[in-house]
PDB file of C-alpha atoms and ligand atoms in Angstrom:
ATOM      1  CA  ASP U  23      -3.190 -14.556  18.487  1.00  0.00           C
ATOM      2  CA  PHE U  24      -2.953 -14.946  14.720  1.00  0.00           C
ATOM      3  CA  GLU U  25      -0.126 -17.470  15.188  1.00  0.00           C
ATOM      4  CA  ILE U  26       2.284 -15.407  13.106  1.00  0.00           C
ATOM      5  CA  ALA U  27       4.889 -14.742  15.832  1.00  0.00           C
ATOM      6  CA  GLY U  28       8.316 -15.311  14.283  1.00  0.00           C
ATOM      7  CA  ARG U  29       6.977 -15.174  10.705  1.00  0.00           C
ATOM      8  CA  LYS U  30       9.032 -12.843   8.521  1.00  0.00           C
ATOM      9  CA  ALA U  31       7.040  -9.936   7.091  1.00  0.00           C
ATOM     10  CA  LEU U  32       7.838  -7.286   4.487  1.00  0.00           C
ATOM     11  CA  VAL U  33       5.739  -4.128   4.674  1.00  0.00           C
ATOM     12  CA  CYS U  34       6.205  -1.646   1.808  1.00  0.00           C
ATOM     13  CA  GLY U  35       5.471   2.057   2.224  1.00  0.00           C
ATOM     14  CA  ALA U  36       5.721   1.552   5.965  1.00  0.00           C
ATOM     15  CA  SER U  37       7.194   4.746   7.436  1.00  0.00           C
ATOM     16  CA  ALA U  38       3.741   6.400   7.669  1.00  0.00           C
ATOM     17  CA  GLY U  39       0.024   5.999   7.110  1.00  0.00           C
ATOM     18  CA  LEU U  40      -1.629   2.680   6.304  1.00  0.00           C
ATOM     19  CA  GLY U  41       1.663   0.818   5.784  1.00  0.00           C
ATOM     20  CA  PHE U  42       2.939   1.878   9.207  1.00  0.00           C
ATOM     21  CA  ALA U  43      -0.380   0.816  10.769  1.00  0.00           C
ATOM     22  CA  CYS U  44      -0.024  -2.654   9.166  1.00  0.00           C
ATOM     23  CA  ALA U  45       3.558  -2.887  10.431  1.00  0.00           C
ATOM     24  CA  GLN U  46       2.386  -1.917  13.936  1.00  0.00           C
ATOM     25  CA  ALA U  47      -0.248  -4.672  13.899  1.00  0.00           C
ATOM     26  CA  LEU U  48       2.318  -7.230  12.709  1.00  0.00           C
ATOM     27  CA  ALA U  49       4.856  -6.105  15.345  1.00  0.00           C
ATOM     28  CA  LYS U  50       2.252  -6.541  18.084  1.00  0.00           C
ATOM     29  CA  GLU U  51       1.745 -10.119  16.827  1.00  0.00           C
ATOM     30  CA  GLY U  52       5.486 -10.768  17.154  1.00  0.00           C
ATOM     31  CA  ALA U  53       6.249 -11.018  13.419  1.00  0.00           C
ATOM     32  CA  GLU U  54       9.828 -10.314  12.326  1.00  0.00           C
ATOM     33  CA  LEU U  55       9.661  -7.133  10.262  1.00  0.00           C
ATOM     34  CA  VAL U  56      11.391  -5.598   7.271  1.00  0.00           C
ATOM     35  CA  ILE U  57       9.961  -2.189   6.425  1.00  0.00           C
ATOM     36  CA  ALA U  58      10.597  -0.164   3.275  1.00  0.00           C
ATOM     37  CA  ALA U  59      10.012   3.422   2.154  1.00  0.00           C
ATOM     38  CA  ARG U  60      12.032   5.901   0.112  1.00  0.00           C
ATOM     39  CA  THR U  61      13.087   8.452   2.752  1.00  0.00           C
ATOM     40  CA  GLU U  62      15.621   7.162   5.236  1.00  0.00           C
ATOM     41  CA  ALA U  63      15.121   9.365   8.328  1.00  0.00           C
ATOM     42  CA  PRO U  64      11.375   8.751   8.884  1.00  0.00           C
ATOM     43  CA  LEU U  65      11.874   5.077   7.982  1.00  0.00           C
ATOM     44  CA  GLN U  66      14.546   4.698  10.656  1.00  0.00           C
ATOM     45  CA  GLU U  67      12.321   6.480  13.151  1.00  0.00           C
ATOM     46  CA  ALA U  68       9.396   4.167  12.242  1.00  0.00           C
ATOM     47  CA  ALA U  69      11.645   1.109  12.721  1.00  0.00           C
ATOM     48  CA  ALA U  70      12.597   2.321  16.215  1.00  0.00           C
ATOM     49  CA  ARG U  71       8.912   2.828  17.137  1.00  0.00           C
ATOM     50  CA  LEU U  72       8.080  -0.668  15.853  1.00  0.00           C
ATOM     51  CA  ALA U  73      11.024  -2.259  17.679  1.00  0.00           C
ATOM     52  CA  ALA U  74       9.637  -0.848  20.928  1.00  0.00           C
ATOM     53  CA  LEU U  75       6.428  -2.859  20.376  1.00  0.00           C
ATOM     54  CA  SER U  76       7.997  -6.266  19.926  1.00  0.00           C
ATOM     55  CA  LYS U  77      10.907  -8.522  20.838  1.00  0.00           C
ATOM     56  CA  ALA U  78      11.120  -9.721  17.206  1.00  0.00           C
ATOM     57  CA  PRO U  79      13.772  -8.104  14.973  1.00  0.00           C
ATOM     58  CA  VAL U  80      12.848  -5.034  12.919  1.00  0.00           C
ATOM     59  CA  SER U  81      14.986  -4.003   9.930  1.00  0.00           C
ATOM     60  CA  TRP U  82      14.529  -1.354   7.294  1.00  0.00           C
ATOM     61  CA  VAL U  83      15.581  -0.893   3.679  1.00  0.00           C
ATOM     62  CA  ALA U  84      15.356   2.557   2.084  1.00  0.00           C
ATOM     63  CA  ALA U  85      13.967   1.746  -1.367  1.00  0.00           C
ATOM     64  CA  ASP U  86      11.484   2.910  -3.982  1.00  0.00           C
ATOM     65  CA  VAL U  87       9.377  -0.246  -4.319  1.00  0.00           C
ATOM     66  CA  THR U  88       8.057   0.915  -7.691  1.00  0.00           C
ATOM     67  CA  THR U  89      11.516   0.508  -9.266  1.00  0.00           C
ATOM     68  CA  ALA U  90      13.369  -2.689 -10.143  1.00  0.00           C
ATOM     69  CA  GLU U  91      16.482  -1.371  -8.321  1.00  0.00           C
ATOM     70  CA  GLY U  92      14.501  -0.636  -5.142  1.00  0.00           C
ATOM     71  CA  ARG U  93      12.931  -4.079  -5.106  1.00  0.00           C
ATOM     72  CA  ALA U  94      16.294  -5.719  -5.856  1.00  0.00           C
ATOM     73  CA  ARG U  95      17.820  -3.955  -2.820  1.00  0.00           C
ATOM     74  CA  ILE U  96      15.115  -5.394  -0.542  1.00  0.00           C
ATOM     75  CA  PHE U  97      15.347  -8.945  -1.904  1.00  0.00           C
ATOM     76  CA  ALA U  98      19.172  -8.910  -1.885  1.00  0.00           C
ATOM     77  CA  ALA U  99      19.080  -8.248   1.867  1.00  0.00           C
ATOM     78  CA  HIS U 100      16.085 -10.506   2.610  1.00  0.00           C
ATOM     79  CA  PRO U 101      15.306 -13.132  -0.040  1.00  0.00           C
ATOM     80  CA  ASP U 102      12.367 -14.886   1.670  1.00  0.00           C
ATOM     81  CA  PHE U 103       9.226 -13.617   3.342  1.00  0.00           C
ATOM     82  CA  ASP U 104       6.190 -15.365   4.862  1.00  0.00           C
ATOM     83  CA  ILE U 105       4.037 -12.235   4.836  1.00  0.00           C
ATOM     84  CA  VAL U 106       4.163  -9.380   2.317  1.00  0.00           C
ATOM     85  CA  VAL U 107       2.191  -6.131   2.339  1.00  0.00           C
ATOM     86  CA  THR U 108       2.540  -4.265  -0.970  1.00  0.00           C
ATOM     87  CA  ASN U 109       1.903  -0.533  -0.785  1.00  0.00           C
ATOM     88  CA  ALA U 110       3.190   2.729  -2.270  1.00  0.00           C
ATOM     89  CA  GLY U 111       1.883   6.204  -2.948  1.00  0.00           C
ATOM     90  CA  GLY U 112      -1.108   6.438  -5.268  1.00  0.00           C
ATOM     91  CA  PRO U 113      -1.188   8.220  -8.634  1.00  0.00           C
ATOM     92  CA  PRO U 114      -2.226  11.897  -8.676  1.00  0.00           C
ATOM     93  CA  PRO U 115      -5.910  12.797  -9.071  1.00  0.00           C
ATOM     94  CA  GLY U 116      -6.986  14.905 -12.049  1.00  0.00           C
ATOM     95  CA  ASP U 117      -8.880  15.181 -15.332  1.00  0.00           C
ATOM     96  CA  PHE U 118      -8.397  12.260 -17.727  1.00  0.00           C
ATOM     97  CA  ARG U 119      -7.872  14.719 -20.604  1.00  0.00           C
ATOM     98  CA  ASP U 120      -4.595  15.719 -18.989  1.00  0.00           C
ATOM     99  CA  TRP U 121      -3.263  12.153 -18.719  1.00  0.00           C
ATOM    100  CA  ASP U 122      -1.042  11.129 -21.600  1.00  0.00           C
ATOM    101  CA  ARG U 123       0.382   7.671 -22.236  1.00  0.00           C
ATOM    102  CA  GLU U 124       3.337   8.394 -19.938  1.00  0.00           C
ATOM    103  CA  ALA U 125       1.028   9.280 -17.024  1.00  0.00           C
ATOM    104  CA  TRP U 126      -0.892   6.025 -17.545  1.00  0.00           C
ATOM    105  CA  LEU U 127       2.299   3.985 -17.745  1.00  0.00           C
ATOM    106  CA  ARG U 128       3.600   5.562 -14.506  1.00  0.00           C
ATOM    107  CA  ALA U 129       0.331   4.673 -12.723  1.00  0.00           C
ATOM    108  CA  LEU U 130       0.313   1.112 -14.091  1.00  0.00           C
ATOM    109  CA  ASP U 131       3.951   0.676 -13.133  1.00  0.00           C
ATOM    110  CA  ALA U 132       3.493   1.896  -9.565  1.00  0.00           C
ATOM    111  CA  ASN U 133       0.069   0.506  -8.669  1.00  0.00           C
ATOM    112  CA  MET U 134      -0.328  -2.606 -10.785  1.00  0.00           C
ATOM    113  CA  LEU U 135       2.990  -3.938 -12.097  1.00  0.00           C
ATOM    114  CA  SER U 136       5.089  -3.288  -8.962  1.00  0.00           C
ATOM    115  CA  PRO U 137       2.816  -5.345  -6.665  1.00  0.00           C
ATOM    116  CA  ILE U 138       2.715  -8.066  -9.345  1.00  0.00           C
ATOM    117  CA  GLU U 139       6.545  -8.068  -9.479  1.00  0.00           C
ATOM    118  CA  ILE U 140       6.712  -8.376  -5.676  1.00  0.00           C
ATOM    119  CA  ILE U 141       4.227 -11.269  -5.810  1.00  0.00           C
ATOM    120  CA  ARG U 142       6.306 -12.881  -8.562  1.00  0.00           C
ATOM    121  CA  GLN U 143       9.442 -12.682  -6.414  1.00  0.00           C
ATOM    122  CA  THR U 144       7.860 -14.098  -3.244  1.00  0.00           C
ATOM    123  CA  VAL U 145       4.962 -16.436  -4.035  1.00  0.00           C
ATOM    124  CA  ASP U 146       6.888 -19.518  -5.231  1.00  0.00           C
ATOM    125  CA  GLY U 147       9.033 -19.601  -2.072  1.00  0.00           C
ATOM    126  CA  MET U 148       5.903 -19.244   0.063  1.00  0.00           C
ATOM    127  CA  MET U 149       4.188 -22.120  -1.780  1.00  0.00           C
ATOM    128  CA  ALA U 150       7.292 -24.312  -1.441  1.00  0.00           C
ATOM    129  CA  ARG U 151       7.278 -23.672   2.330  1.00  0.00           C
ATOM    130  CA  GLY U 152       3.485 -24.182   2.516  1.00  0.00           C
ATOM    131  CA  PHE U 153       2.645 -20.805   4.063  1.00  0.00           C
ATOM    132  CA  GLY U 154       2.239 -17.266   2.816  1.00  0.00           C
ATOM    133  CA  ARG U 155       0.088 -14.184   3.198  1.00  0.00           C
ATOM    134  CA  ILE U 156       0.186 -11.459   0.553  1.00  0.00           C
ATOM    135  CA  ILE U 157      -1.856  -8.320   1.102  1.00  0.00           C
ATOM    136  CA  ASN U 158      -2.030  -5.503  -1.428  1.00  0.00           C
ATOM    137  CA  ILE U 159      -3.198  -2.120  -0.162  1.00  0.00           C
ATOM    138  CA  THR U 160      -5.302  -0.720  -3.004  1.00  0.00           C
ATOM    139  CA  SER U 161      -8.399   1.493  -2.702  1.00  0.00           C
ATOM    140  CA  SER U 162     -12.169   1.412  -2.282  1.00  0.00           C
ATOM    141  CA  ALA U 163     -12.188   3.271  -5.633  1.00  0.00           C
ATOM    142  CA  VAL U 164     -11.840  -0.176  -7.265  1.00  0.00           C
ATOM    143  CA  LYS U 165     -15.368  -1.107  -6.129  1.00  0.00           C
ATOM    144  CA  SER U 166     -16.776   2.379  -5.917  1.00  0.00           C
ATOM    145  CA  PRO U 167     -15.067   4.429  -8.633  1.00  0.00           C
ATOM    146  CA  VAL U 168     -14.627   8.152  -8.030  1.00  0.00           C
ATOM    147  CA  ASP U 169     -14.357  10.693 -10.822  1.00  0.00           C
ATOM    148  CA  GLY U 170     -10.872  12.199 -10.808  1.00  0.00           C
ATOM    149  CA  LEU U 171      -9.194   9.038  -9.480  1.00  0.00           C
ATOM    150  CA  GLY U 172      -9.120   7.292 -12.861  1.00  0.00           C
ATOM    151  CA  LEU U 173      -5.374   6.554 -12.848  1.00  0.00           C
ATOM    152  CA  SER U 174      -5.702   4.885  -9.466  1.00  0.00           C
ATOM    153  CA  THR U 175      -8.906   3.005 -10.297  1.00  0.00           C
ATOM    154  CA  GLY U 176      -7.631   1.853 -13.679  1.00  0.00           C
ATOM    155  CA  ALA U 177      -4.303   0.497 -12.416  1.00  0.00           C
ATOM    156  CA  ARG U 178      -5.781  -1.007  -9.269  1.00  0.00           C
ATOM    157  CA  SER U 179      -8.652  -2.705 -11.107  1.00  0.00           C
ATOM    158  CA  GLY U 180      -6.012  -4.402 -13.263  1.00  0.00           C
ATOM    159  CA  LEU U 181      -4.258  -5.608 -10.112  1.00  0.00           C
ATOM    160  CA  THR U 182      -7.574  -6.845  -8.694  1.00  0.00           C
ATOM    161  CA  GLY U 183      -8.280  -8.947 -11.766  1.00  0.00           C
ATOM    162  CA  PHE U 184      -4.781 -10.405 -11.766  1.00  0.00           C
ATOM    163  CA  VAL U 185      -4.863 -11.226  -8.050  1.00  0.00           C
ATOM    164  CA  ALA U 186      -8.307 -12.846  -8.253  1.00  0.00           C
ATOM    165  CA  GLY U 187      -7.016 -15.290 -10.845  1.00  0.00           C
ATOM    166  CA  ARG U 188      -3.651 -15.895  -9.183  1.00  0.00           C
ATOM    167  CA  ALA U 189      -5.026 -16.400  -5.647  1.00  0.00           C
ATOM    168  CA  ARG U 190      -7.093 -19.363  -6.833  1.00  0.00           C
ATOM    169  CA  THR U 191      -3.884 -21.170  -7.773  1.00  0.00           C
ATOM    170  CA  THR U 192      -1.968 -20.466  -4.537  1.00  0.00           C
ATOM    171  CA  VAL U 193      -4.517 -20.968  -1.762  1.00  0.00           C
ATOM    172  CA  GLY U 194      -4.342 -24.766  -2.032  1.00  0.00           C
ATOM    173  CA  ARG U 195      -0.623 -24.482  -1.188  1.00  0.00           C
ATOM    174  CA  GLY U 196      -1.200 -22.388   1.955  1.00  0.00           C
ATOM    175  CA  VAL U 197      -0.733 -18.982   0.336  1.00  0.00           C
ATOM    176  CA  THR U 198      -3.538 -16.419   0.353  1.00  0.00           C
ATOM    177  CA  ILE U 199      -3.455 -13.215  -1.691  1.00  0.00           C
ATOM    178  CA  ASN U 200      -5.924 -10.501  -0.714  1.00  0.00           C
ATOM    179  CA  ASN U 201      -6.428  -6.841  -1.426  1.00  0.00           C
ATOM    180  CA  ILE U 202      -7.420  -4.296   1.216  1.00  0.00           C
ATOM    181  CA  LEU U 203      -9.643  -1.552  -0.228  1.00  0.00           C
ATOM    182  CA  PRO U 204      -9.436   1.354   2.223  1.00  0.00           C
ATOM    183  CA  GLY U 205     -11.972   4.150   2.245  1.00  0.00           C
ATOM    184  CA  THR U 206     -10.871   7.527   3.594  1.00  0.00           C
ATOM    185  CA  PHE U 207      -8.207   7.225   6.283  1.00  0.00           C
ATOM    186  CA  ASP U 208      -6.764  10.221   8.074  1.00  0.00           C
ATOM    187  CA  THR U 209      -3.185  10.070   6.776  1.00  0.00           C
ATOM    188  CA  ALA U 210      -0.695  12.554   5.306  1.00  0.00           C
ATOM    189  CA  ARG U 211      -1.834  11.462   1.849  1.00  0.00           C
ATOM    190  CA  LEU U 212      -5.460  12.314   2.600  1.00  0.00           C
ATOM    191  CA  ALA U 213      -4.382  15.755   3.855  1.00  0.00           C
ATOM    192  CA  GLY U 214      -2.424  16.208   0.589  1.00  0.00           C
ATOM    193  CA  ASN U 215      -5.464  15.221  -1.489  1.00  0.00           C
ATOM    194  CA  PHE U 216      -7.653  17.721   0.398  1.00  0.00           C
ATOM    195  CA  ALA U 217      -5.088  20.485  -0.125  1.00  0.00           C
ATOM    196  CA  ALA U 218      -4.987  19.753  -3.881  1.00  0.00           C
ATOM    197  CA  GLN U 219      -8.792  19.701  -4.102  1.00  0.00           C
ATOM    198  CA  ALA U 220      -9.006  22.978  -2.143  1.00  0.00           C
ATOM    199  CA  ARG U 221      -6.644  24.632  -4.632  1.00  0.00           C
ATOM    200  CA  ARG U 222      -8.655  23.301  -7.596  1.00  0.00           C
ATOM    201  CA  GLU U 223     -11.984  24.432  -6.133  1.00  0.00           C
ATOM    202  CA  ASN U 224     -10.664  27.680  -4.678  1.00  0.00           C
ATOM    203  CA  ALA U 225     -11.967  26.608  -1.261  1.00  0.00           C
ATOM    204  CA  SER U 226     -10.344  26.210   2.134  1.00  0.00           C
ATOM    205  CA  VAL U 227      -8.921  22.842   3.208  1.00  0.00           C
ATOM    206  CA  ASP U 228     -11.362  22.817   6.155  1.00  0.00           C
ATOM    207  CA  GLU U 229     -14.316  23.268   3.780  1.00  0.00           C
ATOM    208  CA  VAL U 230     -13.164  20.395   1.565  1.00  0.00           C
ATOM    209  CA  ARG U 231     -12.553  18.176   4.586  1.00  0.00           C
ATOM    210  CA  GLU U 232     -15.966  18.977   6.095  1.00  0.00           C
ATOM    211  CA  LYS U 233     -17.722  18.269   2.764  1.00  0.00           C
ATOM    212  CA  ARG U 234     -16.164  14.795   2.679  1.00  0.00           C
ATOM    213  CA  LEU U 235     -16.793  14.131   6.348  1.00  0.00           C
ATOM    214  CA  VAL U 236     -20.559  14.725   6.192  1.00  0.00           C
ATOM    215  CA  LYS U 237     -20.796  12.085   3.446  1.00  0.00           C
ATOM    216  CA  HIS U 238     -18.895   9.536   5.516  1.00  0.00           C
ATOM    217  CA  PRO U 239     -21.252   6.950   7.043  1.00  0.00           C
ATOM    218  CA  ALA U 240     -19.199   6.856  10.279  1.00  0.00           C
ATOM    219  CA  HIS U 241     -18.953  10.688  10.417  1.00  0.00           C
ATOM    220  CA  ARG U 242     -15.224  10.312  10.886  1.00  0.00           C
ATOM    221  CA  PHE U 243     -12.297   9.183   8.762  1.00  0.00           C
ATOM    222  CA  GLY U 244     -10.496   5.925   9.466  1.00  0.00           C
ATOM    223  CA  ARG U 245      -7.590   5.926  11.863  1.00  0.00           C
TER     224      ARG U 245
HETATM  225  P1  NAP N  24       0.888   8.129   3.288  1.00  0.00           P
HETATM  226  O1  NAP N  24       0.358   8.451   4.650  1.00  0.00           O
HETATM  227  O2  NAP N  24       1.341   9.220   2.400  1.00  0.00           O
HETATM  228  O3  NAP N  24       2.089   7.070   3.474  1.00  0.00           O
HETATM  229  C1  NAP N  24       2.720   6.526   2.358  1.00  0.00           C
HETATM  230  C2  NAP N  24       3.904   5.679   2.819  1.00  0.00           C
HETATM  231  O4  NAP N  24       4.425   4.982   1.679  1.00  0.00           O
HETATM  232  C3  NAP N  24       5.063   6.487   3.356  1.00  0.00           C
HETATM  233  O5  NAP N  24       5.785   5.698   4.288  1.00  0.00           O
HETATM  234  C4  NAP N  24       5.911   6.742   2.104  1.00  0.00           C
HETATM  235  O6  NAP N  24       7.251   7.038   2.468  1.00  0.00           O
HETATM  236  C5  NAP N  24       5.778   5.388   1.435  1.00  0.00           C
HETATM  237  N1  NAP N  24       5.938   5.371  -0.028  1.00  0.00           N
HETATM  238  C6  NAP N  24       5.293   6.167  -0.925  1.00  0.00           C
HETATM  239  N2  NAP N  24       5.712   5.881  -2.165  1.00  0.00           N
HETATM  240  C7  NAP N  24       6.632   4.875  -2.049  1.00  0.00           C
HETATM  241  C8  NAP N  24       7.442   4.168  -2.965  1.00  0.00           C
HETATM  242  N3  NAP N  24       7.393   4.442  -4.269  1.00  0.00           N
HETATM  243  N4  NAP N  24       8.288   3.215  -2.497  1.00  0.00           N
HETATM  244  C9  NAP N  24       8.353   2.939  -1.169  1.00  0.00           C
HETATM  245  N5  NAP N  24       7.619   3.591  -0.248  1.00  0.00           N
HETATM  246  C10 NAP N  24       6.773   4.550  -0.689  1.00  0.00           C
HETATM  247  O7  NAP N  24      -0.187   7.322   2.414  1.00  0.00           O
HETATM  248  P2  NAP N  24      -1.457   6.426   2.885  1.00  0.00           P
HETATM  249  O8  NAP N  24      -2.619   7.317   3.084  1.00  0.00           O
HETATM  250  O9  NAP N  24      -1.040   5.471   3.929  1.00  0.00           O
HETATM  251  O10 NAP N  24      -1.747   5.658   1.504  1.00  0.00           O
HETATM  252  C11 NAP N  24      -1.108   4.429   1.177  1.00  0.00           C
HETATM  253  C12 NAP N  24      -1.773   3.864  -0.084  1.00  0.00           C
HETATM  254  O11 NAP N  24      -3.159   3.631   0.177  1.00  0.00           O
HETATM  255  C13 NAP N  24      -1.717   4.816  -1.287  1.00  0.00           C
HETATM  256  O12 NAP N  24      -1.491   4.077  -2.457  1.00  0.00           O
HETATM  257  C14 NAP N  24      -3.093   5.439  -1.306  1.00  0.00           C
HETATM  258  O13 NAP N  24      -3.476   5.828  -2.597  1.00  0.00           O
HETATM  259  C15 NAP N  24      -3.937   4.276  -0.803  1.00  0.00           C
HETATM  260  N6  NAP N  24      -5.200   4.734  -0.223  1.00  0.00           N
HETATM  261  C16 NAP N  24      -5.214   5.618   0.829  1.00  0.00           C
HETATM  262  C17 NAP N  24      -6.437   6.052   1.335  1.00  0.00           C
HETATM  263  C18 NAP N  24      -6.531   7.040   2.497  1.00  0.00           C
HETATM  264  O14 NAP N  24      -7.633   7.502   2.791  1.00  0.00           O
HETATM  265  N7  NAP N  24      -5.458   7.367   3.154  1.00  0.00           N
HETATM  266  C19 NAP N  24      -7.635   5.598   0.764  1.00  0.00           C
HETATM  267  C20 NAP N  24      -7.576   4.696  -0.285  1.00  0.00           C
HETATM  268  C21 NAP N  24      -6.344   4.276  -0.780  1.00  0.00           C
HETATM  269  P3  NAP N  24       8.256   7.774   1.403  1.00  0.00           P
HETATM  270  O15 NAP N  24       7.477   8.908   0.826  1.00  0.00           O
HETATM  271  O16 NAP N  24       9.429   8.171   2.230  1.00  0.00           O
HETATM  272  O17 NAP N  24       8.599   6.734   0.395  1.00  0.00           O
END
C-alpha cells in the first residue's frame, strides 16, 4: 500500500504502452485517474479497462500533451493533481545530418519543454498542499546514449538537468520529481522502431528484434 488511494493522478500518453502500465499500477492503488492521449477511441477503451480495476473515478481527456491547447484542455477540466506522469511519443530515430533546426525544435518541444510546462502548471499547487509526485517517463538513452537516438537523448538530457535542479527545491515541501529511464519495453513503439530499423538495414523485423534481444541482459524485453 503506497498510501495514495484517493490521490488524484494525471497520466499522459496513457492509452497504451508504458503510460497505460503506470495508469494500471495507480488504479490498483486506488488513485483517482485522469488519462490523456490524442486518439479518442483507444483512450476511452483504456479508461474502461482501468475503471474495472478500481472503485476510484477514472476520466479521460483526448489531448496532444505536447501542445499548449492540449494541456489547457486537461487543466481546464482538472486544475489540480497530486500525482503527474508526463509521457508522450519520442522523436524519430535517424542520422543527425538529416535533422534541421525545425526537427530539433520539435524534439525539444515534445520531450523537454512539454514536461517542464506540465511541471510548471502543477508543482506550486502540490507544494501548497504539501504533497506531490511528478514522474517523467524519459529513456535509458539519457544515461547510455545510443547512436541514432540523438533527438531523444538531447531533449531528454535537457529535461534531466532541469529536473535535477528543480527537485532539490520541491522535496522539502513534500513534492518529489523523478525521471524513469526505461530500457527496451515490448510496446507498440518498440515494434515501430524495429520496423523502421528493418527497412533501413534491409533486414526482416524478426532479425532486428533477435539482434536486440541477444544483447539484452535479461534475454527478454520489459513488459
Ligand atoms: P507507445 O506504446 O507507442 O504508447 C504511447 C502512448 O502515448 C499512446 O497512448 C499514445 O496515444 C500516447 N501519445 C503519444 N504521443 C502523444 C502526445 N503527443 N500527446 C498525448 N499522448 C500521446 O509508446 P511507449 O513504448 O509506451 O513509449 C512511451 C515513451 O517512452 C516514449 O517517449 C518512448 O520514446 C519512451 N521510451 C520507450 C521505450 C520502450 O522500449 N518502449 C524505451 C525508452 C523510452 P496516441 O497516439 O493516441 O496519442
